[in-house]
mmCIF file of C-alpha atoms in Angstrom:
data_model
loop_
_atom_site.group_PDB
_atom_site.id
_atom_site.type_symbol
_atom_site.label_atom_id
_atom_site.label_comp_id
_atom_site.label_asym_id
_atom_site.label_seq_id
_atom_site.Cartn_x
_atom_site.Cartn_y
_atom_site.Cartn_z
ATOM 1 C CA MET A 1 30.648 5.790 -32.014
ATOM 2 C CA THR A 2 27.691 5.044 -29.696
ATOM 3 C CA MET A 3 28.992 1.595 -28.847
ATOM 4 C CA ASP A 4 32.260 3.223 -27.813
ATOM 5 C CA LEU A 5 30.339 5.649 -25.613
ATOM 6 C CA LEU A 6 28.266 2.907 -24.003
ATOM 7 C CA LYS A 7 31.386 0.808 -23.445
ATOM 8 C CA GLY A 8 33.222 3.789 -21.926
ATOM 9 C CA VAL A 9 30.318 4.603 -19.620
ATOM 10 C CA SER A 10 30.033 0.950 -18.580
ATOM 11 C CA ASN A 11 33.767 0.830 -17.850
ATOM 12 C CA CYS A 12 33.538 4.055 -15.830
ATOM 13 C CA LEU A 13 30.489 3.103 -13.767
ATOM 14 C CA GLY A 14 30.904 -0.675 -13.569
ATOM 15 C CA PRO A 15 28.153 -2.336 -11.510
ATOM 16 C CA LEU A 16 26.380 0.988 -10.945
ATOM 17 C CA VAL A 17 24.755 0.569 -14.359
ATOM 18 C CA ILE A 18 21.428 -1.190 -13.772
ATOM 19 C CA ALA A 19 20.353 -1.068 -17.418
ATOM 20 C CA SER A 20 21.540 0.567 -20.610
ATOM 21 C CA SER A 21 20.081 1.184 -24.025
ATOM 22 C CA GLU A 22 20.861 2.882 -27.289
ATOM 23 C CA PHE A 23 18.212 4.252 -29.643
ATOM 24 C CA ARG A 24 19.172 6.050 -32.867
ATOM 25 C CA GLY A 25 22.496 7.089 -31.439
ATOM 26 C CA ASP A 26 21.216 8.264 -28.045
ATOM 27 C CA VAL A 27 22.670 6.338 -25.121
ATOM 28 C CA THR A 28 20.738 5.990 -21.857
ATOM 29 C CA VAL A 29 21.931 4.371 -18.644
ATOM 30 C CA GLU A 30 19.882 3.668 -15.551
ATOM 31 C CA VAL A 31 21.594 3.904 -12.173
ATOM 32 C CA PRO A 32 20.495 3.562 -8.531
ATOM 33 C CA LYS A 33 18.942 6.765 -7.227
ATOM 34 C CA ALA A 34 20.885 6.660 -3.964
ATOM 35 C CA ARG A 35 24.166 6.772 -5.926
ATOM 36 C CA ILE A 36 23.227 9.420 -8.491
ATOM 37 C CA THR A 37 25.651 12.008 -7.120
ATOM 38 C CA GLU A 38 28.549 9.540 -7.231
ATOM 39 C CA VAL A 39 27.619 8.504 -10.787
ATOM 40 C CA LEU A 40 27.471 12.081 -12.049
ATOM 41 C CA VAL A 41 30.801 12.947 -10.406
ATOM 42 C CA ARG A 42 32.422 9.950 -12.098
ATOM 43 C CA LEU A 43 30.971 10.873 -15.479
ATOM 44 C CA ARG A 44 32.066 14.493 -15.076
ATOM 45 C CA ASP A 45 35.583 13.784 -13.799
ATOM 46 C CA ASP A 46 36.527 10.856 -16.052
ATOM 47 C CA PRO A 47 38.947 12.397 -18.600
ATOM 48 C CA ALA A 48 37.810 10.071 -21.401
ATOM 49 C CA LEU A 49 34.126 10.921 -20.937
ATOM 50 C CA ALA A 50 34.221 14.477 -19.504
ATOM 51 C CA PHE A 51 30.472 15.070 -19.254
ATOM 52 C CA ASP A 52 30.977 18.530 -17.842
ATOM 53 C CA PHE A 53 27.684 20.195 -18.728
ATOM 54 C CA LEU A 54 24.224 19.459 -17.341
ATOM 55 C CA VAL A 55 21.855 20.305 -20.185
ATOM 56 C CA ASP A 56 18.634 19.514 -18.337
ATOM 57 C CA LEU A 57 16.938 17.333 -15.791
ATOM 58 C CA PHE A 58 13.269 16.459 -15.708
ATOM 59 C CA GLY A 59 10.720 14.101 -14.228
ATOM 60 C CA VAL A 60 8.673 11.412 -15.978
ATOM 61 C CA ASP A 61 5.464 9.782 -14.757
ATOM 62 C CA ASN A 62 5.147 6.195 -16.029
ATOM 63 C CA LEU A 63 1.651 5.726 -14.633
ATOM 64 C CA ASP A 64 0.377 3.607 -17.551
ATOM 65 C CA LEU A 65 3.370 1.268 -17.441
ATOM 66 C CA TYR A 66 3.090 1.103 -13.667
ATOM 67 C CA LYS A 67 -0.604 0.132 -13.825
ATOM 68 C CA LYS A 68 -0.008 -2.479 -16.551
ATOM 69 C CA ALA A 69 2.729 -4.118 -14.516
ATOM 70 C CA ALA A 70 0.592 -4.070 -11.382
ATOM 71 C CA LYS A 71 -2.543 -5.475 -13.052
ATOM 72 C CA PRO A 72 -2.140 -7.325 -16.353
ATOM 73 C CA GLU A 73 -5.147 -6.987 -18.664
ATOM 74 C CA LYS A 74 -7.283 -9.979 -19.486
ATOM 75 C CA LYS A 75 -7.777 -11.007 -23.087
ATOM 76 C CA THR A 76 -11.335 -11.306 -24.277
ATOM 77 C CA GLY A 77 -12.659 -14.173 -26.304
ATOM 78 C CA GLY A 78 -10.408 -16.856 -24.877
ATOM 79 C CA GLU A 79 -11.128 -19.733 -22.564
ATOM 80 C CA GLY A 80 -10.156 -20.115 -18.914
ATOM 81 C CA ASP A 81 -6.651 -19.459 -17.692
ATOM 82 C CA ALA A 82 -5.189 -19.586 -21.194
ATOM 83 C CA ALA A 83 -6.979 -16.298 -22.000
ATOM 84 C CA GLU A 84 -5.068 -14.352 -19.327
ATOM 85 C CA GLU A 85 -1.678 -12.835 -19.994
ATOM 86 C CA PRO A 86 1.097 -14.132 -17.798
ATOM 87 C CA LYS A 87 1.563 -12.001 -14.716
ATOM 88 C CA PRO A 88 5.036 -10.445 -14.532
ATOM 89 C CA GLU A 89 7.107 -11.635 -11.637
ATOM 90 C CA GLY A 90 8.121 -9.269 -8.866
ATOM 91 C CA PRO A 91 6.804 -5.868 -7.916
ATOM 92 C CA PRO A 92 5.869 -3.286 -10.567
ATOM 93 C CA PRO A 93 8.649 -0.918 -11.620
ATOM 94 C CA PRO A 94 8.813 2.442 -9.815
ATOM 95 C CA ARG A 95 6.311 4.921 -11.183
ATOM 96 C CA PHE A 96 8.486 8.023 -11.572
ATOM 97 C CA GLU A 97 11.846 8.760 -13.171
ATOM 98 C CA VAL A 98 14.295 11.619 -13.022
ATOM 99 C CA ASN A 99 16.371 11.997 -16.178
ATOM 100 C CA TYR A 100 19.667 13.904 -16.436
ATOM 101 C CA LEU A 101 20.856 15.040 -19.860
ATOM 102 C CA LEU A 102 24.627 15.451 -19.950
ATOM 103 C CA LEU A 103 26.887 16.931 -22.606
ATOM 104 C CA SER A 104 30.613 16.722 -23.034
ATOM 105 C CA LEU A 105 31.706 20.082 -24.395
ATOM 106 C CA SER A 106 35.081 18.727 -25.466
ATOM 107 C CA THR A 107 33.801 15.713 -27.443
ATOM 108 C CA ASN A 108 30.256 16.919 -28.208
ATOM 109 C CA ARG A 109 28.764 13.638 -27.015
ATOM 110 C CA ARG A 110 25.524 13.356 -25.102
ATOM 111 C CA LEU A 111 24.319 10.933 -22.455
ATOM 112 C CA GLN A 112 21.046 10.428 -20.635
ATOM 113 C CA VAL A 113 21.223 9.142 -17.068
ATOM 114 C CA LYS A 114 18.019 7.868 -15.522
ATOM 115 C CA VAL A 115 17.022 7.030 -11.941
ATOM 116 C CA ARG A 116 13.743 5.399 -10.982
ATOM 117 C CA VAL A 117 11.762 6.878 -8.112
ATOM 118 C CA PRO A 118 9.120 4.804 -6.317
ATOM 119 C CA GLU A 119 5.846 6.456 -5.370
ATOM 120 C CA ASP A 120 6.346 5.805 -1.656
ATOM 121 C CA ASP A 121 9.795 7.493 -1.556
ATOM 122 C CA LEU A 122 9.701 10.559 -3.782
ATOM 123 C CA SER A 123 13.182 11.876 -3.144
ATOM 124 C CA VAL A 124 16.415 11.999 -5.124
ATOM 125 C CA PRO A 125 19.646 13.586 -3.839
ATOM 126 C CA SER A 126 20.164 17.084 -5.201
ATOM 127 C CA VAL A 127 22.970 17.640 -7.711
ATOM 128 C CA THR A 128 23.105 21.410 -7.242
ATOM 129 C CA GLY A 129 26.494 20.931 -5.568
ATOM 130 C CA LEU A 130 27.855 19.623 -8.881
ATOM 131 C CA TRP A 131 26.046 21.961 -11.260
ATOM 132 C CA LYS A 132 24.306 25.160 -10.228
ATOM 133 C CA ALA A 133 22.300 24.755 -13.426
ATOM 134 C CA ALA A 134 20.335 22.027 -11.617
ATOM 135 C CA THR A 135 18.717 24.544 -9.264
ATOM 136 C CA TRP A 136 15.749 25.555 -11.386
ATOM 137 C CA PRO A 137 15.062 22.195 -13.086
ATOM 138 C CA GLU A 138 14.996 20.487 -9.674
ATOM 139 C CA ARG A 139 12.533 23.112 -8.448
ATOM 140 C CA GLU A 140 10.393 22.599 -11.550
ATOM 141 C CA THR A 141 10.447 18.808 -11.125
ATOM 142 C CA TYR A 142 9.450 19.225 -7.478
ATOM 143 C CA ASP A 143 6.637 21.585 -8.433
ATOM 144 C CA MET A 144 5.240 19.526 -11.313
ATOM 145 C CA PHE A 145 5.782 15.943 -10.019
ATOM 146 C CA GLY A 146 6.274 16.266 -6.254
ATOM 147 C CA ILE A 147 9.739 14.694 -6.322
ATOM 148 C CA ARG A 148 11.884 16.175 -3.536
ATOM 149 C CA PHE A 149 15.615 16.823 -3.785
ATOM 150 C CA PRO A 150 17.261 16.656 -0.343
ATOM 151 C CA GLY A 151 20.253 18.984 -0.239
ATOM 152 C CA HIS A 152 18.701 21.560 -2.575
ATOM 153 C CA PRO A 153 19.455 25.095 -1.267
ATOM 154 C CA ASP A 154 15.986 26.540 -1.978
ATOM 155 C CA LEU A 155 13.443 23.853 -2.835
ATOM 156 C CA ARG A 156 10.098 25.572 -3.297
ATOM 157 C CA ARG A 157 7.499 25.850 -6.015
ATOM 158 C CA LEU A 158 8.620 27.455 -9.227
ATOM 159 C CA LEU A 159 5.567 27.682 -11.500
ATOM 160 C CA MET A 160 2.571 27.161 -9.194
ATOM 161 C CA TRP A 161 1.696 29.277 -6.175
ATOM 162 C CA ASP A 162 2.791 28.052 -2.747
ATOM 163 C CA GLU A 163 -0.679 26.928 -1.596
ATOM 164 C CA PHE A 164 -1.412 24.900 -4.744
ATOM 165 C CA PRO A 165 -2.421 21.438 -3.524
ATOM 166 C CA GLY A 166 -1.263 19.213 -6.408
ATOM 167 C CA HIS A 167 1.427 18.437 -8.920
ATOM 168 C CA PRO A 168 -0.037 19.120 -12.390
ATOM 169 C CA LEU A 169 2.225 16.921 -14.541
ATOM 170 C CA ARG A 170 1.314 13.728 -12.741
ATOM 171 C CA LYS A 171 -0.807 11.672 -15.099
ATOM 172 C CA ASP A 172 -3.479 11.062 -12.480
ATOM 173 C CA TYR A 173 -4.029 14.796 -11.978
ATOM 174 C CA PRO A 174 -7.488 15.767 -13.361
ATOM 175 C CA LEU A 175 -7.408 17.652 -16.658
ATOM 176 C CA GLU A 176 -9.738 20.312 -15.293
ATOM 177 C CA GLY A 177 -7.988 20.573 -11.953
ATOM 178 C CA ARG A 178 -9.343 19.751 -8.520
ATOM 179 C CA GLY A 179 -11.713 22.646 -8.200
ATOM 180 C CA GLU A 180 -9.178 25.418 -7.838
ATOM 181 C CA VAL A 181 -10.767 28.837 -8.037
ATOM 182 C CA ARG A 182 -9.232 31.278 -10.480
ATOM 183 C CA ILE A 183 -9.668 34.892 -9.505
ATOM 184 C CA LEU A 184 -8.556 37.546 -11.953
ATOM 185 C CA ARG A 185 -8.158 41.058 -10.677
ATOM 186 C CA TYR A 186 -7.884 43.907 -13.108
ATOM 187 C CA GLU A 187 -6.676 47.162 -11.653
#
């Protein structure tokens, strides 16, 4: 069943699939962030796939993976160059991700679509034109991770107040905050 889904998605998207994986029946495909709207339209409008419901979208911070790829750790106890791990070729993978969870109501199949977002370009095209259900999750992702969604009709903070200086779900955000003052007023 999952191989059929992965094959159908690959046939639908063709070279737009950068990577794909299947884990315990859940299929994930990675696509270029600049083409995310086109990918989601294809997945929604293809009659064989019919992913017509956006269940959720959310951000992911891969800070630990990003740091490991940027600076490989040295092994202790070895000698010379043989003790070091081989350095991966090329630049480290982008730090952030935006994941879209899709559901086909007619076939009851699910698909995760992932785009990678580099730290120096934190923007992904908004999909609110395809699904109005994306409005609040895009606002939440902007608020918590700082990822912007150009084309969003009302992109502003959802959970934090407007003057809040950070994005709390980034892994480099201090656990005790950055010195924000909490004032409680009881009336």
